[in-house]
């Protein structure tokens, strides 16, 4: 009698994290900020951070993420990429020596009103074309001189962000590169590039590069895989086949009866669904069983999905399948689904068991 478990697990290879950081060190001579927001892009903050001890700083999005990180790591610089939103958050930032990004006038006012004895480092963010966060470049002198006059502000640095670092020749990227040269001329240390910027050779050698997705062994570039840069995927996602079905020609499979069998089929039901972080999408992907591909048929449901095992008679219940990982790159899974790999790794939910090893 077969006995197994649902087997829905993310295997995290910690050795690949410091390997990837070393690859970025070889590509980028300047400082490296490891971006570990969103629970280290779904990889588990506490698992990942010890293997990034060689980075120069960490960056997160929220004050809660920063506090969680400070509890794990007392020594590194931690940068709040959206800055603080109120006096309580600023108090916490000062008490924990977080760097804050400043991108809106209300954040200048918050810093101005603050009467702490200790000072913190500040990153003045300028919007060079992303149209998300940042002051307009025309306000640079005003913003920087205001910051220089505030007691709680220790060192000032400058930050910009590429909108399309995966597309180095686009007119927008070319414009943003020119604006980065303008930002350099302001005379402060600066941070311009994300993973795509570094991999595409857009980064300045002496900048503080903000590297996220690449540290997890995932390529954000459309044409270049991680092998091009000798990066290794950190997460592999697995689940087990929990049921086998024979479906006759003309019958449908799954919710909405969107998939109709064109011939008799052998179907495997896999114990992973969108509540685990494997999304429902219009365009279905594949899974891998060893080196064999099996197509996902019908809609992904909350806890399960169905795969086509026709002609694979040796595959039965308890068989482990790979949703993404070394045999089946997450970038390609995302492309098949019409998604980006960021949404896949960040979407892993707490129902998935983490198996962490070197
Ligand atoms: C402001 C900022 N910098 C850097 C990054 C890291 O980007 P990537 O994961 O593409 O390296 C992000 C990620 O979303 C970001 O929002």
Coordinates of C-alpha atoms and ligand atoms in Angstrom, one line a residue:
X1 CA 0.0 0.0 0.0
X2 CA 1.4 3.4 -1.0
X3 CA 2.1 5.7 1.9
X4 CA 3.5 9.2 1.4
X5 CA 2.7 12.8 2.2
X6 CA 1.5 15.7 0.1
X7 CA 5.1 16.6 -0.4
X8 CA 4.5 20.2 -1.3
X9 CA 7.9 21.7 -0.6
X10 CA 10.3 24.4 -1.5
X11 CA 13.9 23.1 -1.4
X12 CA 16.2 26.0 -0.6
X13 CA 19.8 25.5 -1.5
X14 CA 21.6 28.0 0.7
X15 CA 25.0 27.3 -0.9
X16 CA 23.7 28.8 -4.1
X17 CA 23.0 32.1 -2.4
X18 CA 26.6 32.9 -1.5
X19 CA 27.6 31.5 -4.8
X20 CA 25.3 34.0 -6.6
X21 CA 26.6 36.9 -4.4
X22 CA 30.1 36.0 -5.4
X23 CA 29.1 36.1 -9.1
X24 CA 27.7 39.6 -8.6
X25 CA 30.9 40.7 -6.8
X26 CA 32.8 39.6 -9.9
X27 CA 30.5 41.6 -12.1
X28 CA 30.2 44.7 -10.0
X29 CA 33.2 46.3 -8.2
X30 CA 31.1 48.7 -6.2
X31 CA 29.1 48.0 -3.1
X32 CA 26.2 45.6 -3.2
X33 CA 22.9 46.1 -1.5
X34 CA 21.1 42.7 -1.1
X35 CA 17.4 43.3 -1.7
X36 CA 15.5 40.9 0.7
X37 CA 12.1 42.4 0.8
X38 CA 9.0 40.2 0.6
X39 CA 10.5 37.5 2.8
X40 CA 13.6 37.4 0.5
X41 CA 11.4 37.1 -2.6
X42 CA 9.6 34.2 -1.0
X43 CA 12.8 32.2 -0.2
X44 CA 12.5 32.8 3.6
X45 CA 14.3 35.8 5.1
X46 CA 15.9 33.9 8.0
X47 CA 17.2 31.1 5.7
X48 CA 18.7 33.5 3.2
X49 CA 20.3 36.3 5.3
X50 CA 23.1 34.3 6.9
X51 CA 24.4 33.5 3.4
X52 CA 24.5 37.1 2.4
X53 CA 26.8 38.2 5.2
X54 CA 29.3 39.4 2.6
X55 CA 26.9 42.1 1.2
X56 CA 27.4 45.8 2.1
X57 CA 23.8 46.5 3.0
X58 CA 20.3 45.0 2.9
X59 CA 17.2 46.7 1.5
X60 CA 13.6 46.0 2.4
X61 CA 10.2 47.7 1.6
X62 CA 8.5 48.0 5.0
X63 CA 9.3 48.9 8.6
X64 CA 8.1 45.5 9.7
X65 CA 10.5 43.8 7.3
X66 CA 13.3 45.9 8.6
X67 CA 12.6 45.1 12.2
X68 CA 12.4 41.4 11.4
X69 CA 15.7 41.6 9.6
X70 CA 17.3 43.6 12.5
X71 CA 16.4 40.8 14.9
X72 CA 18.3 38.4 12.7
X73 CA 21.2 40.7 11.7
X74 CA 22.5 43.4 14.1
X75 CA 25.5 44.6 12.0
X76 CA 24.5 45.4 8.5
X77 CA 23.1 48.6 7.1
X78 CA 19.4 48.2 6.4
X79 CA 17.7 50.5 3.9
X80 CA 14.0 51.2 3.8
X81 CA 13.2 51.5 0.1
X82 CA 9.9 53.4 0.6
X83 CA 11.2 55.3 3.6
X84 CA 9.0 56.0 6.6
X85 CA 5.3 57.1 6.6
X86 CA 4.9 58.5 10.2
X87 CA 6.7 59.6 13.3
X88 CA 6.5 56.1 15.0
X89 CA 8.2 54.5 12.0
X90 CA 10.8 57.2 12.0
X91 CA 11.4 56.6 15.8
X92 CA 11.9 52.9 15.0
X93 CA 14.3 53.7 12.1
X94 CA 16.4 56.0 14.3
X95 CA 16.4 53.5 17.2
X96 CA 17.6 50.7 14.8
X97 CA 19.8 52.8 12.7
X98 CA 17.9 52.1 9.4
X99 CA 18.7 54.2 6.4
X100 CA 15.6 55.8 4.9
X101 CA 14.7 56.7 1.3
X102 CA 13.1 60.1 1.0
X103 CA 10.9 60.6 -2.0
X104 CA 8.0 62.8 -0.9
X105 CA 7.7 66.3 0.7
X106 CA 5.9 64.8 3.8
X107 CA 9.0 62.7 4.5
X108 CA 11.2 65.8 4.6
X109 CA 8.8 67.3 7.1
X110 CA 8.8 64.2 9.2
X111 CA 12.6 64.3 9.4
X112 CA 12.5 68.0 10.1
X113 CA 10.1 67.6 13.0
X114 CA 12.2 64.9 14.5
X115 CA 14.2 65.8 17.6
X116 CA 16.2 62.6 18.2
X117 CA 19.8 62.8 19.5
X118 CA 20.9 60.1 17.0
X119 CA 21.1 60.7 13.3
X120 CA 20.5 58.3 10.4
X121 CA 21.6 58.1 6.7
X122 CA 19.2 59.2 4.0
X123 CA 18.9 58.3 0.3
X124 CA 17.3 61.1 -1.7
X125 CA 15.3 59.4 -4.5
X126 CA 14.9 61.1 -7.9
X127 CA 12.5 60.0 -10.5
X128 CA 14.3 59.7 -13.8
X129 CA 11.5 58.1 -15.8
X130 CA 10.0 55.2 -13.8
X131 CA 7.2 57.5 -12.6
X132 CA 6.8 55.7 -9.3
X133 CA 8.8 57.1 -6.4
X134 CA 11.1 60.1 -6.3
X135 CA 11.4 63.8 -6.5
X136 CA 11.5 65.4 -10.0
X137 CA 15.2 66.0 -10.9
X138 CA 14.5 69.8 -11.2
X139 CA 13.9 69.8 -7.4
X140 CA 17.3 68.2 -6.6
X141 CA 19.1 71.3 -5.2
X142 CA 16.1 72.3 -3.1
X143 CA 15.7 68.8 -1.7
X144 CA 19.4 68.2 -1.0
X145 CA 19.9 71.5 0.7
X146 CA 16.8 70.9 2.8
X147 CA 18.2 67.5 3.8
X148 CA 21.6 69.1 4.7
X149 CA 19.9 71.4 7.1
X150 CA 18.1 68.7 9.1
X151 CA 19.8 67.5 12.3
X152 CA 18.6 63.9 12.2
X153 CA 20.2 63.5 8.7
X154 CA 23.7 62.1 8.9
X155 CA 25.0 61.1 5.4
X156 CA 23.1 61.8 2.2
X157 CA 23.2 59.6 -0.8
X158 CA 21.2 59.6 -4.1
X159 CA 19.1 56.9 -5.6
X160 CA 17.3 56.4 -9.0
X161 CA 15.6 53.3 -10.4
X162 CA 15.5 51.9 -14.0
X163 CA 12.1 51.1 -15.4
X164 CA 13.4 48.7 -18.1
X165 CA 16.9 47.5 -17.1
X166 CA 16.1 44.3 -19.0
X167 CA 16.1 46.4 -22.2
X168 CA 19.4 48.2 -22.4
X169 CA 18.9 49.8 -25.8
X170 CA 15.4 51.2 -25.3
X171 CA 15.1 55.0 -25.5
X172 CA 13.8 55.1 -22.0
X173 CA 16.9 53.3 -20.6
X174 CA 19.1 55.5 -22.7
X175 CA 17.4 58.5 -21.2
X176 CA 17.7 57.1 -17.7
X177 CA 21.4 56.4 -18.2
X178 CA 21.9 60.1 -19.1
X179 CA 19.9 61.1 -16.0
X180 CA 22.2 58.8 -13.9
X181 CA 25.2 60.8 -15.1
X182 CA 23.3 64.0 -14.0
X183 CA 22.7 62.3 -10.6
X184 CA 26.4 61.5 -10.3
X185 CA 27.2 65.2 -10.9
X186 CA 25.3 66.1 -7.7
X187 CA 28.4 65.0 -5.8
X188 CA 27.0 62.3 -3.5
X189 CA 27.4 58.5 -3.4
X190 CA 24.7 56.9 -5.4
X191 CA 22.6 53.8 -6.2
X192 CA 21.1 53.3 -9.6
X193 CA 21.0 49.7 -10.7
X194 CA 19.0 46.6 -9.9
X195 CA 19.8 43.0 -11.1
X196 CA 19.0 43.8 -14.7
X197 CA 21.2 46.9 -14.6
X198 CA 24.2 45.0 -13.4
X199 CA 23.7 42.0 -15.7
X200 CA 23.1 44.3 -18.7
X201 CA 26.2 46.3 -18.0
X202 CA 24.3 49.5 -17.1
X203 CA 25.7 49.9 -13.6
X204 CA 28.3 52.4 -12.6
X205 CA 31.4 50.7 -11.2
X206 CA 31.4 52.7 -8.0
X207 CA 27.7 52.7 -7.3
X208 CA 25.8 50.8 -4.6
X209 CA 24.0 48.3 -6.8
X210 CA 20.6 47.0 -5.4
X211 CA 20.5 43.3 -6.3
X212 CA 17.4 41.3 -5.7
X213 CA 16.2 38.6 -8.0
X214 CA 19.7 37.6 -9.3
X215 CA 20.8 36.6 -5.8
X216 CA 18.1 34.0 -5.8
X217 CA 19.5 32.6 -9.1
X218 CA 16.7 34.0 -11.3
X219 CA 17.4 36.0 -14.4
X220 CA 15.1 39.0 -15.1
X221 CA 16.5 39.3 -18.7
X222 CA 14.4 38.0 -21.6
X223 CA 17.2 36.6 -23.6
X224 CA 19.8 35.6 -21.1
X225 CA 19.4 32.7 -18.7
X226 CA 21.1 32.3 -15.4
X227 CA 23.7 30.1 -17.0
X228 CA 25.0 33.0 -19.0
X229 CA 26.1 34.6 -15.7
X230 CA 26.8 31.4 -13.8
X231 CA 24.0 32.0 -11.3
X232 CA 22.3 29.1 -9.6
X233 CA 18.6 28.8 -8.8
X234 CA 18.1 28.8 -5.0
X235 CA 14.5 27.5 -4.9
X236 CA 13.1 24.2 -6.3
X237 CA 9.4 23.6 -5.9
X238 CA 8.0 20.1 -5.6
X239 CA 4.8 18.3 -4.9
X240 CA 3.5 14.7 -5.1
X241 CA 1.0 13.0 -7.3
X242 CA -1.9 12.2 -4.9
X243 CA -4.4 10.6 -7.2
X244 CA -4.5 8.9 -10.6
X245 CA -7.6 9.2 -12.9
X246 CA -8.5 7.7 -16.3
X247 CA -10.5 10.2 -18.3
X248 CA -12.4 9.1 -21.4
X249 CA -12.4 11.0 -24.7
X250 CA -14.9 13.8 -24.6
X251 CA -14.9 14.2 -20.8
X252 CA -13.7 17.4 -19.2
X253 CA -11.1 18.0 -16.5
X254 CA -11.3 20.5 -13.6
X255 CA -13.3 23.6 -12.7
X256 CA -15.2 25.3 -15.5
X257 CA -14.8 22.2 -17.7
X258 CA -12.4 24.2 -19.8
X259 CA -10.3 21.3 -20.9
X260 CA -11.9 18.5 -22.8
X261 CA -10.0 15.2 -23.5
X262 CA -9.5 14.7 -27.2
X263 CA -8.7 11.0 -26.6
X264 CA -8.6 8.7 -23.6
X265 CA -6.2 10.1 -21.0
X266 CA -4.3 9.1 -17.9
X267 CA -4.3 12.0 -15.5
X268 CA -2.2 12.6 -12.3
X269 CA -3.6 14.9 -9.6
X270 CA -0.8 16.9 -8.0
X271 CA -1.0 18.2 -4.4
X272 CA -0.3 21.9 -5.1
X273 CA -2.6 24.7 -6.1
X274 CA -3.0 28.5 -5.9
X275 CA -3.3 28.5 -2.1
X276 CA 0.3 27.1 -2.1
X277 CA 1.4 29.8 -4.5
X278 CA 1.2 27.9 -7.8
X279 CA -1.1 30.4 -9.7
X280 CA -4.2 30.0 -11.7
X281 CA -3.5 31.5 -15.1
X282 CA -5.1 31.5 -18.5
X283 CA -2.0 30.0 -20.1
X284 CA -1.1 26.7 -18.5
X285 CA 2.5 25.5 -18.0
X286 CA 4.2 22.1 -17.6
X287 CA 5.8 20.2 -14.7
X288 CA 8.8 18.0 -14.9
X289 CA 9.0 14.4 -13.7
X290 CA 12.7 13.7 -13.8
X291 CA 13.6 14.7 -17.3
X292 CA 10.1 14.2 -18.7
X293 CA 7.6 17.0 -19.3
X294 CA 4.0 16.6 -18.3
X295 CA 1.5 19.3 -19.4
X296 CA -0.9 20.8 -16.8
X297 CA -4.5 20.2 -18.0
X298 CA -7.6 22.2 -16.9
X299 CA -7.6 24.9 -14.3
X300 CA -5.3 25.0 -11.4
X301 CA -7.5 24.8 -8.3
X302 CA -6.9 25.9 -4.7
X303 CA -5.1 22.8 -3.5
X304 CA -4.5 20.7 -6.7
X305 CA -3.7 20.6 -10.3
X306 CA -4.0 17.9 -13.0
X307 CA -1.2 16.7 -15.3
X308 CA -1.3 14.6 -18.4
X309 CA 0.3 11.2 -17.7
X310 CA -0.9 9.6 -20.9
X311 CA 1.8 7.1 -22.0
X312 CA 3.6 7.5 -18.7
X313 CA 2.2 4.3 -17.1
X314 CA 5.1 4.0 -14.6
X315 CA 4.1 7.3 -12.9
X316 CA 1.8 6.6 -9.9
X317 CA 0.6 8.1 -6.6
X318 CA 3.5 9.3 -4.4
X319 CA 5.6 10.3 -7.4
X320 CA 7.3 13.6 -6.9
X321 CA 7.0 16.3 -9.6
X322 CA 9.0 19.4 -10.1
X323 CA 7.0 22.6 -10.5
X324 CA 10.1 24.7 -11.0
X325 CA 13.8 24.3 -10.2
X326 CA 17.0 23.0 -11.8
X327 CA 15.3 20.9 -14.5
X328 CA 12.6 23.4 -15.2
X329 CA 13.7 27.1 -14.8
X330 CA 11.3 29.4 -13.0
X331 CA 11.8 32.0 -15.8
X332 CA 10.4 29.6 -18.4
X333 CA 7.5 28.5 -16.2
X334 CA 6.6 32.2 -15.8
X335 CA 7.0 32.9 -19.5
X336 CA 4.6 30.0 -20.3
X337 CA 2.1 31.4 -17.9
X338 CA 2.4 35.0 -19.2
X339 CA 3.9 36.1 -15.8
X340 CA 7.2 37.3 -14.5
X341 CA 9.3 35.0 -12.2
X342 CA 9.1 37.5 -9.4
X343 CA 5.4 36.8 -8.9
X344 CA 6.1 33.1 -8.7
X345 CA 8.8 33.0 -6.0
X346 CA 7.1 35.9 -4.0
X347 CA 3.8 34.0 -4.2
X348 CA 4.8 30.9 -2.3
X349 CA 2.6 30.7 0.8
X350 CA 3.2 29.5 4.3
X351 CA 1.4 26.2 3.5
X352 CA 4.5 25.1 1.6
X353 CA 7.1 23.3 3.7
X354 CA 10.7 24.6 3.4
X355 CA 13.5 22.1 3.2
X356 CA 16.7 24.1 3.6
X357 CA 20.2 22.6 3.0
X358 CA 23.6 23.6 1.9
Ligands
LIG1 C1 13.7 50.3 -5.6 C2 14.2 48.9 -5.9 N1 15.5 48.6 -6.1 C3 16.0 47.4 -6.4 C4 15.1 46.3 -6.5 C5 15.7 45.0 -6.8 O1 15.3 44.6 -8.2 P1 15.7 43.2 -8.8 O2 15.0 42.2 -7.9 O3 15.2 43.3 -10.2 O4 17.2 43.1 -8.6 C6 13.7 46.6 -6.4 C7 12.8 45.4 -6.6 O5 11.7 45.5 -6.8 C8 13.3 47.9 -6.1 O6 12.0 48.1 -6.0

